Coordinates of C-alpha atoms in Angstrom, one line a residue:
M1 CA 104.0 -47.3 -17.4
H2 CA 102.1 -47.1 -13.8
L3 CA 103.0 -44.5 -12.0
K4 CA 104.7 -47.3 -10.0
D5 CA 106.2 -50.5 -10.5
I6 CA 108.3 -52.6 -7.9
I7 CA 111.1 -54.3 -8.4
W8 CA 113.9 -56.6 -6.4
M9 CA 117.2 -55.2 -6.3
G10 CA 119.8 -56.9 -4.2
G11 CA 116.8 -58.6 -2.3
L12 CA 115.5 -55.5 -1.3
L13 CA 112.0 -54.2 -2.4
T14 CA 112.4 -51.4 -4.0
V15 CA 109.5 -48.8 -5.3
L16 CA 110.7 -47.0 -8.8
S17 CA 108.4 -43.8 -9.7
F18 CA 107.8 -43.0 -13.5
P19 CA 106.0 -40.3 -14.7
V20 CA 102.1 -41.1 -16.1
S21 CA 101.9 -41.8 -19.9
A22 CA 100.4 -39.7 -22.2
T23 CA 97.2 -41.5 -22.7
E24 CA 96.9 -41.7 -19.1
I25 CA 96.6 -38.0 -18.8
E26 CA 94.6 -37.4 -22.1
W27 CA 91.5 -38.2 -23.1
P28 CA 92.1 -40.1 -26.2
V29 CA 89.2 -42.4 -26.7
Y30 CA 84.9 -41.8 -26.6
G31 CA 85.0 -44.0 -22.8
G32 CA 88.4 -42.5 -21.6
D33 CA 90.9 -45.8 -21.2
N34 CA 90.8 -49.2 -24.0
L35 CA 88.3 -51.0 -21.0
H36 CA 86.0 -48.2 -21.4
Q37 CA 86.4 -47.3 -17.7
R38 CA 85.5 -43.5 -17.8
H39 CA 88.3 -43.2 -14.6
S40 CA 91.6 -41.1 -14.6
K41 CA 94.1 -41.5 -13.1
L42 CA 94.9 -37.5 -12.6
T43 CA 94.7 -36.8 -8.4
Q44 CA 95.5 -33.1 -9.1
I45 CA 91.8 -32.1 -8.5
T46 CA 91.0 -33.9 -4.9
K47 CA 88.7 -33.9 -2.1
N48 CA 90.0 -31.5 -0.4
N49 CA 90.5 -28.3 -2.8
V50 CA 87.7 -29.7 -5.7
S51 CA 85.6 -26.8 -4.0
G52 CA 88.2 -24.1 -5.6
L53 CA 88.0 -25.1 -9.4
V54 CA 87.4 -22.2 -11.7
E55 CA 86.4 -22.2 -14.9
A56 CA 89.8 -22.2 -16.7
W57 CA 87.6 -21.3 -20.3
E58 CA 84.4 -22.1 -22.4
F59 CA 84.0 -22.5 -26.1
D60 CA 80.6 -20.9 -27.8
T61 CA 79.9 -23.4 -30.6
G62 CA 77.4 -21.3 -31.9
I63 CA 74.8 -24.4 -32.2
N64 CA 71.8 -24.2 -29.7
A65 CA 70.7 -27.9 -29.5
T66 CA 70.6 -31.4 -27.6
F67 CA 74.5 -31.8 -26.5
Q68 CA 75.4 -35.3 -25.7
A69 CA 79.2 -35.3 -27.0
T70 CA 82.5 -36.5 -25.2
P71 CA 85.3 -34.8 -26.2
V72 CA 88.7 -36.6 -27.4
V73 CA 92.1 -34.8 -26.4
Q74 CA 95.3 -36.0 -27.8
D75 CA 98.5 -34.5 -28.0
G76 CA 97.1 -31.1 -26.4
V77 CA 94.1 -31.3 -28.8
M78 CA 90.1 -31.1 -27.9
Y79 CA 88.6 -33.0 -30.8
V80 CA 84.5 -32.7 -30.5
S81 CA 81.6 -33.4 -32.6
L82 CA 78.8 -30.7 -32.4
P83 CA 74.9 -31.8 -32.5
F84 CA 74.3 -31.7 -36.0
N85 CA 77.8 -33.2 -36.7
D86 CA 80.1 -30.2 -37.5
V87 CA 83.5 -31.0 -35.6
V88 CA 85.6 -28.8 -34.0
A89 CA 89.3 -29.1 -32.8
L90 CA 90.1 -26.8 -30.0
D91 CA 93.5 -25.9 -28.2
A92 CA 93.0 -27.8 -25.1
A93 CA 94.9 -25.3 -23.0
S94 CA 93.1 -22.1 -24.2
G95 CA 90.2 -23.4 -25.9
K96 CA 91.3 -21.6 -29.2
Q97 CA 89.4 -22.6 -32.2
L98 CA 92.2 -24.7 -34.8
W99 CA 89.8 -25.8 -37.6
R100 CA 86.2 -26.6 -37.9
Y101 CA 84.4 -28.7 -40.1
E102 CA 81.3 -27.7 -41.3
H103 CA 79.0 -30.5 -42.4
D104 CA 76.7 -30.3 -45.5
L105 CA 73.7 -32.3 -43.9
D106 CA 71.5 -33.9 -46.4
E107 CA 68.3 -32.3 -45.9
D108 CA 66.1 -34.4 -48.4
Y109 CA 67.7 -37.5 -45.7
P110 CA 64.9 -38.7 -43.3
I111 CA 66.4 -37.9 -39.8
C112 CA 64.7 -40.1 -37.0
C113 CA 66.7 -39.3 -34.0
G114 CA 67.5 -35.6 -33.3
P115 CA 70.7 -33.7 -33.8
A116 CA 72.5 -35.6 -31.1
N117 CA 75.9 -37.3 -31.8
R118 CA 78.0 -38.8 -29.4
G119 CA 81.9 -38.6 -30.0
V120 CA 84.6 -38.8 -32.8
A121 CA 87.2 -41.3 -32.7
V122 CA 91.2 -40.1 -33.5
S123 CA 93.7 -42.1 -35.1
N124 CA 96.7 -42.5 -38.0
G125 CA 96.1 -38.6 -38.4
M126 CA 92.2 -38.8 -39.1
V127 CA 89.1 -38.0 -36.7
F128 CA 86.3 -40.1 -37.6
T129 CA 82.9 -39.1 -37.1
G130 CA 79.2 -40.7 -37.7
T131 CA 76.3 -38.4 -38.8
I132 CA 72.9 -38.4 -38.2
D133 CA 72.3 -38.8 -42.4
A134 CA 74.0 -41.9 -41.9
R135 CA 77.4 -40.8 -42.8
L136 CA 80.9 -42.4 -41.7
I137 CA 83.7 -39.2 -42.7
A138 CA 87.1 -39.0 -42.3
L139 CA 88.7 -35.8 -41.7
D140 CA 92.9 -34.4 -41.8
A141 CA 93.3 -34.4 -37.9
K142 CA 95.7 -31.2 -38.5
T143 CA 93.6 -29.3 -41.2
G144 CA 90.0 -30.7 -40.5
E145 CA 89.7 -31.2 -44.8
K146 CA 87.8 -34.2 -45.5
R147 CA 89.7 -37.1 -46.5
W148 CA 86.8 -39.7 -47.6
D149 CA 82.7 -39.6 -47.1
N150 CA 80.7 -42.6 -46.9
R151 CA 77.0 -43.3 -47.0
V152 CA 76.9 -46.3 -44.7
V153 CA 73.2 -47.2 -45.6
G154 CA 72.9 -47.4 -49.1
D155 CA 69.8 -46.6 -50.8
N156 CA 68.1 -48.2 -48.0
T157 CA 67.4 -45.9 -45.2
G158 CA 64.5 -47.5 -44.1
I159 CA 61.1 -49.1 -45.1
R160 CA 57.5 -47.9 -44.0
E161 CA 54.5 -48.5 -44.3
E162 CA 51.6 -46.6 -45.1
V163 CA 48.9 -46.0 -41.9
S164 CA 46.5 -43.9 -41.7
R165 CA 47.2 -40.8 -39.1
L166 CA 45.7 -41.9 -36.0
D167 CA 43.8 -39.0 -34.1
D168 CA 43.6 -39.6 -30.4
S169 CA 41.1 -37.6 -27.9
E170 CA 43.8 -37.8 -25.6
L171 CA 47.4 -38.3 -27.4
G172 CA 46.8 -35.8 -30.2
S173 CA 48.0 -36.5 -33.7
V174 CA 50.0 -39.6 -34.2
S175 CA 52.2 -40.5 -37.0
G176 CA 55.9 -41.6 -37.8
T177 CA 58.8 -42.2 -40.2
S178 CA 61.9 -44.3 -40.0
G179 CA 65.2 -43.5 -41.0
A180 CA 68.4 -44.9 -40.0
G181 CA 71.5 -42.2 -39.0
I182 CA 74.4 -42.9 -36.7
N183 CA 74.6 -41.1 -33.3
M184 CA 77.3 -43.1 -31.5
A185 CA 81.1 -42.2 -31.8
P186 CA 83.4 -44.4 -33.8
M187 CA 85.8 -47.3 -32.4
I188 CA 89.0 -48.0 -33.9
Y189 CA 90.5 -51.5 -34.4
Q190 CA 94.5 -51.7 -36.0
D191 CA 93.2 -50.2 -39.2
T192 CA 89.5 -50.8 -38.9
V193 CA 86.6 -48.2 -38.5
I194 CA 84.1 -49.2 -36.6
I195 CA 80.2 -48.1 -36.3
G196 CA 76.4 -48.7 -35.9
I197 CA 73.4 -47.6 -37.2
T198 CA 70.4 -46.0 -35.1
G199 CA 67.0 -45.1 -35.9
V200 CA 65.9 -48.7 -37.2
G201 CA 63.2 -49.2 -35.1
Y202 CA 61.8 -46.0 -34.9
G203 CA 57.9 -46.0 -35.4
L204 CA 55.2 -43.7 -34.4
H205 CA 55.3 -40.6 -32.0
L206 CA 53.5 -37.6 -30.9
D207 CA 53.2 -35.2 -34.1
A208 CA 56.3 -33.1 -33.3
T209 CA 57.4 -29.4 -34.7
D210 CA 60.9 -30.4 -34.8
S211 CA 62.8 -33.7 -34.8
D212 CA 64.2 -32.6 -31.1
S213 CA 61.1 -31.9 -29.3
P214 CA 60.4 -32.8 -25.7
L215 CA 58.8 -36.7 -25.5
G216 CA 55.8 -36.6 -25.2
A217 CA 53.9 -40.0 -25.9
V218 CA 55.7 -43.0 -27.6
V219 CA 53.1 -45.3 -29.2
G220 CA 53.3 -49.0 -30.4
I221 CA 51.4 -50.2 -33.7
A222 CA 51.4 -53.7 -35.5
G223 CA 53.1 -53.0 -39.2
K224 CA 55.8 -52.6 -40.8
Y225 CA 58.6 -49.7 -39.6
G226 CA 62.0 -49.3 -39.9
R227 CA 64.7 -52.1 -41.1
R228 CA 67.7 -54.2 -39.3
G229 CA 70.1 -52.7 -37.7
F230 CA 73.8 -53.0 -38.0
M231 CA 77.2 -52.4 -36.6
A232 CA 79.9 -52.8 -39.2
G233 CA 83.9 -52.1 -39.8
Y234 CA 85.4 -49.6 -42.5
D235 CA 88.9 -49.7 -43.9
M236 CA 90.4 -46.6 -42.3
K237 CA 92.6 -45.4 -45.8
T238 CA 89.2 -45.5 -47.8
G239 CA 85.7 -46.0 -46.1
K240 CA 84.9 -49.1 -47.6
Q241 CA 83.2 -51.8 -45.9
K242 CA 85.0 -55.2 -44.2
W243 CA 82.4 -56.5 -42.6
Q244 CA 78.5 -56.1 -41.6
F245 CA 76.3 -57.9 -38.5
D246 CA 73.1 -57.5 -39.0
T247 CA 72.0 -56.9 -35.4
I248 CA 68.3 -59.0 -36.6
K249 CA 69.0 -62.3 -37.2
S250 CA 67.2 -63.5 -40.9
K251 CA 66.4 -66.9 -39.7
N252 CA 65.5 -68.1 -36.4
W253 CA 64.9 -64.8 -35.1
E254 CA 61.8 -65.7 -33.1
G255 CA 64.1 -68.0 -31.0
D256 CA 62.8 -70.3 -28.6
F257 CA 59.9 -68.4 -27.6
V258 CA 61.3 -68.0 -23.8
T259 CA 58.2 -67.3 -21.1
K260 CA 61.2 -65.6 -18.9
T261 CA 64.1 -63.4 -19.1
A262 CA 67.7 -65.1 -18.9
D263 CA 67.8 -64.5 -15.3
G264 CA 64.6 -66.0 -13.9
V265 CA 61.5 -62.9 -14.2
E266 CA 58.6 -64.0 -16.1
L267 CA 57.4 -62.2 -18.8
P268 CA 53.6 -62.2 -19.8
R269 CA 53.9 -64.0 -23.6
D270 CA 50.9 -66.0 -25.5
I271 CA 53.1 -68.2 -26.9
A272 CA 50.6 -70.6 -28.5
K273 CA 49.1 -67.0 -30.0
E274 CA 52.4 -65.8 -31.1
R275 CA 53.3 -69.2 -32.8
A276 CA 50.6 -69.2 -34.3
S277 CA 51.0 -66.0 -36.1
L278 CA 54.2 -66.6 -37.5
E279 CA 53.5 -67.5 -40.7
K280 CA 51.4 -64.6 -41.4
Y281 CA 54.5 -62.5 -40.1
S282 CA 57.4 -64.9 -41.7
D283 CA 59.1 -61.6 -42.8
A284 CA 59.0 -59.4 -39.7
W285 CA 62.3 -59.8 -39.3
R286 CA 63.2 -57.4 -42.5
Y287 CA 61.6 -54.6 -40.5
G288 CA 62.9 -56.2 -36.8
G289 CA 64.5 -53.0 -35.9
A290 CA 67.9 -53.1 -32.8
S291 CA 69.3 -49.6 -33.4
A292 CA 73.2 -50.0 -32.3
W293 CA 72.8 -46.8 -30.4
S294 CA 76.4 -46.8 -28.5
T295 CA 80.1 -47.0 -28.9
P296 CA 81.2 -50.7 -28.5
V297 CA 84.1 -51.5 -26.7
I298 CA 86.6 -54.3 -27.7
D299 CA 88.5 -56.2 -25.5
P300 CA 92.0 -55.3 -26.4
Y301 CA 93.2 -58.9 -25.0
T302 CA 91.0 -61.1 -27.4
G303 CA 90.2 -58.5 -30.0
I304 CA 86.3 -59.4 -28.9
L305 CA 83.8 -56.0 -29.3
H306 CA 80.7 -55.5 -27.5
F307 CA 78.0 -53.5 -27.8
G308 CA 74.1 -53.6 -26.7
T309 CA 71.2 -53.4 -29.3
G310 CA 68.2 -51.5 -29.2
N311 CA 64.3 -52.7 -29.0
P312 CA 62.5 -55.1 -31.8
S313 CA 60.5 -53.0 -34.7
P314 CA 57.3 -52.2 -34.5
Q315 CA 58.0 -50.8 -31.0
M316 CA 56.6 -51.9 -27.9
E317 CA 53.7 -53.7 -30.0
G318 CA 54.7 -57.5 -30.2
S319 CA 51.3 -58.6 -32.2
S320 CA 53.1 -58.4 -35.9
R321 CA 56.8 -60.1 -34.6
P322 CA 55.9 -63.3 -32.8
G323 CA 59.0 -64.9 -30.9
D324 CA 61.6 -63.4 -28.6
N325 CA 63.6 -61.3 -32.0
L326 CA 66.8 -61.7 -31.6
Y327 CA 69.2 -59.8 -31.3
S328 CA 66.8 -57.1 -29.9
S329 CA 67.2 -55.6 -26.3
S330 CA 70.6 -57.9 -26.3
L331 CA 74.8 -57.7 -25.7
L332 CA 76.7 -58.6 -28.0
A333 CA 79.9 -60.0 -28.5
L334 CA 81.4 -60.0 -32.3
D335 CA 85.2 -60.8 -33.3
A336 CA 86.4 -57.0 -34.1
N337 CA 88.5 -58.6 -37.4
S338 CA 85.9 -60.6 -39.0
G339 CA 82.4 -59.4 -37.6
D340 CA 81.7 -63.0 -36.7
Y341 CA 79.3 -63.6 -33.8
R342 CA 80.8 -64.6 -30.7
W343 CA 78.0 -64.7 -28.2
H344 CA 75.0 -62.9 -27.2
Y345 CA 72.2 -62.3 -23.9
Q346 CA 69.2 -60.7 -24.4
Q347 CA 67.9 -59.1 -21.1
V348 CA 64.7 -58.4 -22.8
P349 CA 63.1 -61.0 -25.1
H350 CA 60.3 -59.7 -27.4
D351 CA 60.6 -56.6 -25.6
S352 CA 57.1 -54.6 -25.5
W353 CA 58.6 -52.0 -23.3
G354 CA 61.5 -50.0 -24.9
Y355 CA 64.2 -51.9 -22.8
D356 CA 66.9 -51.1 -25.5
V357 CA 70.6 -51.7 -23.9
A358 CA 71.8 -48.5 -24.2
S359 CA 74.5 -47.7 -21.6
P360 CA 77.8 -48.6 -23.2
P361 CA 79.2 -51.8 -21.9
V362 CA 82.1 -51.7 -19.9
L363 CA 85.1 -54.0 -19.1
F364 CA 86.7 -54.8 -15.5
E365 CA 87.7 -58.2 -13.4
I366 CA 86.4 -59.6 -10.8
T367 CA 86.7 -62.4 -8.6
I368 CA 84.7 -65.6 -8.0
K369 CA 86.0 -68.3 -5.3
G370 CA 89.2 -67.4 -5.7
K371 CA 89.5 -67.0 -9.3
P372 CA 89.9 -63.8 -11.6
I373 CA 87.2 -63.7 -14.2
P374 CA 87.5 -61.0 -17.2
A375 CA 84.0 -59.3 -16.7
I376 CA 81.5 -57.3 -18.7
G377 CA 79.1 -55.3 -17.0
Q378 CA 76.1 -53.0 -18.7
A379 CA 73.6 -51.1 -16.8
G380 CA 70.5 -51.6 -17.6
K381 CA 66.9 -49.8 -18.2
T382 CA 65.3 -52.2 -16.5
G383 CA 67.3 -50.4 -13.2
W384 CA 70.1 -53.6 -12.9
F385 CA 73.6 -53.8 -13.7
Y386 CA 74.4 -57.0 -15.6
V387 CA 77.5 -58.6 -14.6
H388 CA 78.9 -61.4 -17.5
D389 CA 81.8 -63.5 -18.1
R390 CA 83.1 -61.6 -21.5
R391 CA 85.1 -64.5 -22.7
N392 CA 82.0 -66.3 -23.5
G393 CA 79.0 -64.6 -22.0
K394 CA 77.8 -66.4 -19.3
F395 CA 75.8 -64.4 -16.8
L396 CA 77.3 -64.1 -13.3
Y397 CA 75.0 -61.8 -11.4
K398 CA 72.8 -58.6 -11.8
S399 CA 72.7 -56.0 -8.9
E400 CA 70.4 -54.8 -6.4
A401 CA 68.0 -52.5 -8.4
F402 CA 69.1 -49.0 -8.7
V403 CA 66.2 -47.1 -9.0
P404 CA 63.0 -48.0 -8.0
Q405 CA 60.5 -50.7 -10.0
K406 CA 56.8 -51.3 -10.4
N407 CA 54.9 -53.0 -12.6
M408 CA 57.5 -54.3 -14.5
F409 CA 57.0 -56.5 -17.8
E410 CA 53.2 -55.6 -17.2
L411 CA 51.0 -55.2 -20.7
P412 CA 49.4 -51.8 -21.3
T413 CA 45.3 -51.4 -20.0
S414 CA 43.0 -49.9 -21.3
E415 CA 42.5 -48.0 -17.9
G416 CA 46.8 -47.1 -18.0
T417 CA 49.4 -48.8 -15.9
I418 CA 51.5 -47.1 -13.9
I419 CA 55.0 -49.1 -14.7
Y420 CA 58.7 -47.8 -13.6
P421 CA 61.3 -47.3 -14.9
G422 CA 59.6 -47.0 -18.3
V423 CA 60.9 -46.4 -22.1
M424 CA 62.8 -43.5 -20.2
G425 CA 65.2 -46.0 -17.6
G426 CA 66.8 -46.9 -15.7
A427 CA 70.2 -46.2 -16.8
N428 CA 69.7 -44.6 -20.7
W429 CA 72.6 -44.1 -22.9
S430 CA 74.6 -42.6 -20.0
P431 CA 77.9 -44.4 -19.6
V432 CA 78.8 -46.0 -16.1
S433 CA 83.1 -45.2 -14.3
V434 CA 84.6 -47.8 -12.7
D435 CA 87.1 -47.4 -10.7
A436 CA 88.6 -50.4 -10.0
R437 CA 91.0 -50.0 -7.1
R438 CA 87.7 -49.4 -5.0
R439 CA 85.6 -52.1 -6.4
L440 CA 83.2 -49.7 -7.0
V441 CA 81.0 -48.9 -10.7
F442 CA 79.2 -45.5 -10.9
I443 CA 75.7 -45.1 -12.8
A444 CA 73.7 -42.1 -13.4
A445 CA 69.9 -43.5 -13.9
I446 CA 66.2 -42.0 -14.1
H447 CA 63.0 -42.5 -11.8
W448 CA 60.9 -41.5 -14.2
P449 CA 57.3 -43.1 -13.8
V450 CA 55.2 -43.6 -17.4
E451 CA 51.8 -44.8 -18.2
Y452 CA 50.9 -47.8 -20.2
K453 CA 47.8 -47.8 -22.0
L454 CA 45.8 -49.7 -24.6
H455 CA 43.8 -47.7 -26.9
Q456 CA 41.1 -48.3 -29.6
Q457 CA 40.4 -46.3 -32.8
P458 CA 36.9 -47.1 -33.9
A459 CA 36.3 -48.6 -37.7
R460 CA 35.2 -45.3 -39.9
N461 CA 35.8 -44.5 -43.3
G462 CA 35.5 -47.9 -44.6
E463 CA 38.6 -48.5 -42.4
A464 CA 39.3 -51.3 -39.9
A465 CA 39.6 -50.5 -36.2
I466 CA 43.2 -49.9 -35.2
R467 CA 43.6 -51.0 -31.6
Y468 CA 47.5 -49.4 -30.2
S469 CA 49.2 -48.3 -27.1
S470 CA 50.9 -45.8 -25.8
M471 CA 54.0 -45.2 -22.7
S472 CA 53.5 -41.8 -21.5
P473 CA 56.2 -40.4 -19.4
L474 CA 54.4 -38.5 -16.4
N475 CA 54.7 -34.9 -14.8
T476 CA 54.9 -36.0 -11.8
P477 CA 57.2 -34.8 -8.3
E478 CA 58.3 -37.9 -8.0
K479 CA 60.5 -38.1 -10.8
H480 CA 64.3 -37.6 -10.2
G481 CA 67.7 -38.7 -10.9
L482 CA 69.5 -41.2 -8.9
L483 CA 74.0 -41.6 -8.9
T484 CA 74.7 -44.5 -7.5
A485 CA 78.1 -46.8 -6.4
I486 CA 77.7 -50.6 -6.7
D487 CA 79.9 -53.0 -5.2
L488 CA 81.7 -54.8 -8.7
D489 CA 82.4 -58.3 -6.9
N490 CA 79.0 -58.7 -5.6
G491 CA 76.5 -56.4 -7.0
E492 CA 75.5 -54.8 -3.6
I493 CA 74.6 -50.4 -3.7
V494 CA 77.0 -49.0 -1.4
W495 CA 75.8 -45.6 -1.6
Q496 CA 73.0 -44.0 -3.6
V497 CA 72.6 -39.8 -3.9
K498 CA 68.9 -38.5 -5.0
T499 CA 68.9 -35.8 -7.6
E500 CA 66.5 -33.1 -8.3
N501 CA 66.3 -33.9 -12.0
P502 CA 66.9 -37.3 -13.9
L503 CA 70.3 -38.3 -15.1
I504 CA 70.9 -38.3 -18.0
G505 CA 74.7 -37.8 -19.5
G506 CA 77.2 -40.0 -17.8
V507 CA 79.9 -40.0 -14.8
L508 CA 83.4 -39.8 -14.6
S509 CA 85.8 -40.8 -11.2
T510 CA 89.2 -40.0 -10.5
A511 CA 91.5 -41.9 -8.6
S512 CA 91.7 -39.1 -6.4
G513 CA 88.0 -40.0 -5.0
L514 CA 85.8 -37.8 -7.2
V515 CA 82.8 -38.4 -9.3
F516 CA 81.4 -36.0 -11.3
T517 CA 78.4 -35.7 -13.0
G518 CA 76.3 -33.6 -15.0
E519 CA 72.4 -32.1 -14.5
G520 CA 69.7 -30.4 -16.6
R521 CA 68.8 -27.4 -14.3
G522 CA 72.3 -26.6 -15.2
E523 CA 75.1 -27.9 -13.1
L524 CA 78.3 -30.2 -12.9
M525 CA 78.5 -31.8 -9.9
A526 CA 81.2 -33.4 -8.0
F527 CA 81.3 -36.4 -4.7
D528 CA 83.2 -38.2 -2.9
A529 CA 83.7 -41.6 -4.5
D530 CA 84.1 -43.4 -1.1
S531 CA 80.8 -41.8 1.0
G532 CA 78.4 -40.0 -1.9
E533 CA 79.2 -36.7 0.2
K534 CA 78.7 -33.5 -2.7
R535 CA 81.7 -31.6 -2.8
W536 CA 81.4 -28.9 -5.5
S537 CA 79.0 -27.6 -7.9
G538 CA 79.9 -25.7 -11.1
K539 CA 77.2 -23.6 -12.2
T540 CA 76.2 -23.4 -16.3
E541 CA 73.6 -21.4 -18.6
A542 CA 72.1 -25.1 -19.8
G543 CA 72.1 -28.4 -18.7
V544 CA 74.5 -30.6 -18.2
N545 CA 73.5 -34.0 -19.7
A546 CA 77.2 -34.8 -21.5
P547 CA 79.9 -37.1 -20.1
P548 CA 82.3 -35.0 -18.2
I549 CA 85.8 -35.7 -19.2
T550 CA 89.4 -34.9 -17.2
Y551 CA 92.9 -34.6 -19.1
S552 CA 96.1 -32.6 -17.5
I553 CA 98.1 -29.9 -19.5
N554 CA 100.8 -27.8 -19.2
G555 CA 100.7 -29.3 -15.4
K556 CA 97.0 -28.4 -14.9
Q557 CA 94.7 -31.0 -14.6
H558 CA 91.2 -29.7 -16.7
I559 CA 87.6 -31.3 -16.1
A560 CA 85.5 -30.5 -19.6
V561 CA 81.9 -31.6 -20.3
A562 CA 79.4 -30.2 -23.7
V563 CA 76.7 -27.9 -22.0
G564 CA 74.0 -28.0 -24.3
G565 CA 71.3 -29.4 -22.5
N566 CA 68.7 -32.0 -23.8
R567 CA 65.1 -31.0 -25.0
L568 CA 64.1 -34.8 -25.3
F569 CA 64.4 -34.9 -21.7
G570 CA 62.8 -31.3 -21.0
F571 CA 66.2 -29.6 -20.2
K572 CA 67.0 -26.8 -21.4
T573 CA 69.8 -26.6 -24.7
G574 CA 72.7 -24.5 -25.0
Q575 CA 75.7 -24.1 -26.9
K576 CA 79.0 -24.0 -24.7
I577 CA 82.0 -26.3 -24.3
K578 CA 82.9 -25.2 -20.6
V579 CA 86.3 -26.7 -18.7
W580 CA 87.6 -26.0 -15.3
R581 CA 90.8 -26.0 -13.4
L582 CA 92.2 -24.9 -10.1
P583 CA 93.5 -21.8 -9.8

């Protein structure tokens, strides 16, 4: 029931007030509501009193590592997935631990992409979580006891062609592995748990002391790395797989060999050369990548599931994967009941820059020529917010660029080419927020120039010469974050705020006109939704690089966020969940 319903009584217009429903005062799913708008109807915390927020409670997880999870709050209980896949249930009013599931991580499994998990799903008395060692697990919501545990990738954890170690005088030692895991929060549709795998496009990186070290160069080299990604549905009661959709096509993955993106940007492709190499690389699709990084959104009216895919494999280097590499770097729509294909939109065909479709899509309505259109939007690593008719995928518009852009879609050179946005984004995995009444989408983004460089290791010890490329984030004072409000109906920037650090984590908005997001130096911030004016800052011991949420319990509105930083981006890690409220 909405806050107010309008009815006719005896010819008089009458306004009836109703209490906000439980789902509107809590945070029952990853995206806040079934459209994944991350917008709350709560209004107790306002522009005028937000400066008075005080700490309500904090919970020490005991795990100091990159923390990206969105808490889920149902029936007064907060459920949070921790780094390395422990799960806790907390009293949402006090922070008292109710139970803790400790994950028995498979130490022999090839972990590719750090310890972070982005959340759980709660339904039918169970808590569902995906793990970095590629397992989908169901827990009892009251006790935390395991109901079932399913290794979703089977025996085919990944495929890697052995290559000689690269020793580059500039980059240092470079090596790589392939491994499939799960980072996203699951989604529930009727009696089905839906989740996808990540890491399948992982190739070569700088050698690191651990899997969660700060990002150095990302290296692209031709070869057979990884496997195909997928999104799949599992029976809620048993964990048995019901359907699977592979994110790389086995037939015609080369597509139409397009020379432009679907929105008209020229691509630097040698189509004749690609076509000539098709026979040589006829099995490239087997290693094609296209991870599913972020939680899908399901249209509640049609049952159509929408999600984004990662870059093709091998990353950046396209010579051993001729063609458009469908469906990598795409927005995809499937039937949530069967996994059947409905439509796709490939943002970057034959992606050689790491422009994953990483930020979760969001559903809303727009009006075009007087007609309401059910729309879907996605904030790209390219720096544009893409909007489509979600019924058929028709491209409607893309926004003004919300980050600076230079030399996009340029290939690497031996001298090095400065590109932005690069592999960091734009909008990375951070979810956006939509305030449908204000007609605004709020995007947390990154300006971080990278150097895209071509390398050649000469022939030696009887081995052939190796040609490869690197994309290195530059340690420059130019890098910063941008929080942007964009008009949903025309894509124009309404306001923009520059922050000291690149923004990675996500956004929350409220009906009272506030926008919350965190920064890596250690603060959660609140901004005026209408002007972008900063209204409050809550200091923290570590980086705030996870999406904040809000909920109400015992008549008090709370703001909660995971405070664990992000080592990949160089932000201080921690081990707390922090919650604020008014005195």
